[in-house]
């Protein structure tokens, strides 16, 4: 009499192979990632902000700062609507001034109001 034993179905355990990168492999992955970021930056940042219609430049006048003049004094002389603070801001923007400090002899462009 012979006996037969049945064992449960064998399950296959598949091990996922581990990926090991060498130093050169890590450099290649890093360089690829940097190139991808650079390409995306060029694509997203490449849009032009200019319009197709040409603009007309603002009419300006060049004024030389006299000794004792302030930006507020110059703005008060050239403004016609009485809003001196707005004119000071326009002069600062037009001349790319960081502060409202001006020096004697300095040449400033001021907008001409019509």
CSV table of C-alpha atoms in Angstrom, one decimal:
chain,number,residue,atom,x,y,z
A,1,UNK,CA,0.0,0.0,0.0
A,2,UNK,CA,1.4,3.2,-1.0
A,3,UNK,CA,0.5,6.6,0.4
A,4,UNK,CA,0.4,9.7,-1.5
A,5,UNK,CA,0.6,13.1,0.0
A,6,UNK,CA,-0.6,16.2,-1.7
A,7,UNK,CA,1.1,19.4,-0.9
A,8,UNK,CA,-0.5,22.8,-1.5
A,9,UNK,CA,0.2,24.4,-4.8
A,10,UNK,CA,3.6,26.0,-4.7
A,11,UNK,CA,3.6,29.7,-4.9
A,12,UNK,CA,6.2,31.5,-6.9
A,13,UNK,CA,7.8,34.3,-5.1
A,14,UNK,CA,9.1,36.7,-7.6
A,15,UNK,CA,11.7,39.0,-6.1
A,16,UNK,CA,11.8,42.4,-7.6
A,17,UNK,CA,15.3,43.0,-8.8
A,18,UNK,CA,17.0,45.9,-7.0
A,19,UNK,CA,18.3,48.6,-9.2
A,20,UNK,CA,21.7,49.8,-8.1
A,21,UNK,CA,23.1,52.9,-9.8
A,22,UNK,CA,26.8,53.5,-10.1
A,23,UNK,CA,28.3,56.9,-9.7
A,24,UNK,CA,28.2,57.4,-13.4
A,25,UNK,CA,24.6,56.3,-13.5
A,26,UNK,CA,23.6,58.8,-10.8
A,27,UNK,CA,25.3,61.6,-12.8
A,28,UNK,CA,23.4,60.6,-15.9
A,29,UNK,CA,20.1,60.6,-14.1
A,30,UNK,CA,20.9,64.0,-12.5
A,31,UNK,CA,22.0,65.5,-15.8
A,32,UNK,CA,18.8,64.2,-17.4
A,33,UNK,CA,16.7,65.7,-14.7
A,34,UNK,CA,18.4,69.1,-15.0
A,35,UNK,CA,18.0,69.1,-18.8
A,36,UNK,CA,14.3,68.3,-18.3
A,37,UNK,CA,13.9,71.2,-15.9
A,38,UNK,CA,15.8,73.5,-18.2
A,39,UNK,CA,13.7,72.5,-21.2
A,40,UNK,CA,10.5,73.1,-19.2
A,41,UNK,CA,11.7,76.5,-18.1
A,42,UNK,CA,12.5,77.5,-21.7
A,43,UNK,CA,9.1,76.4,-22.8
A,44,UNK,CA,7.1,78.1,-20.1
A,45,UNK,CA,9.2,81.2,-19.8
A,46,UNK,CA,9.6,81.7,-23.6
A,47,UNK,CA,6.3,83.5,-24.1
A,48,UNK,CA,6.7,87.1,-25.1
A,49,UNK,CA,4.9,89.8,-23.2
A,50,UNK,CA,5.1,92.3,-26.0
A,51,UNK,CA,2.1,93.2,-28.2
A,52,UNK,CA,2.0,93.3,-31.9
A,53,UNK,CA,0.9,97.0,-32.0
A,54,UNK,CA,3.6,99.5,-31.5
A,55,UNK,CA,3.1,101.9,-28.7
A,56,UNK,CA,3.7,105.6,-28.6
A,57,UNK,CA,6.3,106.8,-26.1
A,58,UNK,CA,5.2,109.1,-23.3
A,59,UNK,CA,6.1,112.8,-24.0
A,60,UNK,CA,8.9,113.8,-21.7
A,61,UNK,CA,11.0,116.8,-20.9
A,62,UNK,CA,14.5,116.7,-19.4
A,63,UNK,CA,15.0,118.9,-16.3
A,64,UNK,CA,18.3,119.5,-14.5
A,65,UNK,CA,18.1,119.5,-10.7
A,66,UNK,CA,19.1,122.9,-9.3
A,67,UNK,CA,20.8,123.2,-5.9
A,68,UNK,CA,18.2,123.0,-3.2
A,69,UNK,CA,15.6,121.3,-5.4
A,70,UNK,CA,13.6,118.3,-4.2
A,71,UNK,CA,11.7,115.8,-6.3
A,72,UNK,CA,8.5,117.3,-4.8
A,73,UNK,CA,9.5,120.8,-6.0
A,74,UNK,CA,10.1,119.6,-9.5
A,75,UNK,CA,6.9,117.6,-9.6
A,76,UNK,CA,4.9,120.7,-8.3
A,77,UNK,CA,6.4,122.8,-11.2
A,78,UNK,CA,5.4,120.4,-13.9
A,79,UNK,CA,2.1,119.1,-12.8
A,80,UNK,CA,-1.0,120.8,-14.1
A,81,UNK,CA,-3.8,118.9,-12.2
A,82,UNK,CA,-2.4,119.6,-8.7
A,83,UNK,CA,-1.7,115.9,-7.9
A,84,UNK,CA,1.9,116.3,-6.9
A,85,UNK,CA,2.2,113.0,-5.2
A,86,UNK,CA,1.2,111.1,-8.4
A,87,UNK,CA,3.6,113.2,-10.4
A,88,UNK,CA,6.5,112.3,-7.9
A,89,UNK,CA,5.6,108.7,-8.4
A,90,UNK,CA,5.6,109.1,-12.2
A,91,UNK,CA,9.0,110.8,-12.2
A,92,UNK,CA,10.4,108.0,-9.9
A,93,UNK,CA,9.1,105.3,-12.3
A,94,UNK,CA,10.2,107.1,-15.4
A,95,UNK,CA,13.8,107.6,-14.1
A,96,UNK,CA,13.9,104.3,-12.3
A,97,UNK,CA,14.7,106.0,-9.0
A,98,UNK,CA,14.9,103.9,-5.8
A,99,UNK,CA,14.3,106.8,-3.5
A,100,UNK,CA,13.0,110.4,-3.9
A,101,UNK,CA,16.5,111.8,-3.2
A,102,UNK,CA,17.9,113.9,-6.1
A,103,UNK,CA,21.2,115.7,-6.5
A,104,UNK,CA,22.1,119.0,-7.9
A,105,UNK,CA,23.1,118.7,-11.6
A,106,UNK,CA,21.2,115.4,-12.0
A,107,UNK,CA,19.1,115.3,-15.2
A,108,UNK,CA,15.6,113.9,-14.8
A,109,UNK,CA,13.0,113.1,-17.4
A,110,UNK,CA,9.6,114.4,-16.4
A,111,UNK,CA,6.3,113.7,-18.2
A,112,UNK,CA,4.7,116.5,-20.1
A,113,UNK,CA,1.0,116.8,-19.3
A,114,UNK,CA,-1.1,118.1,-22.1
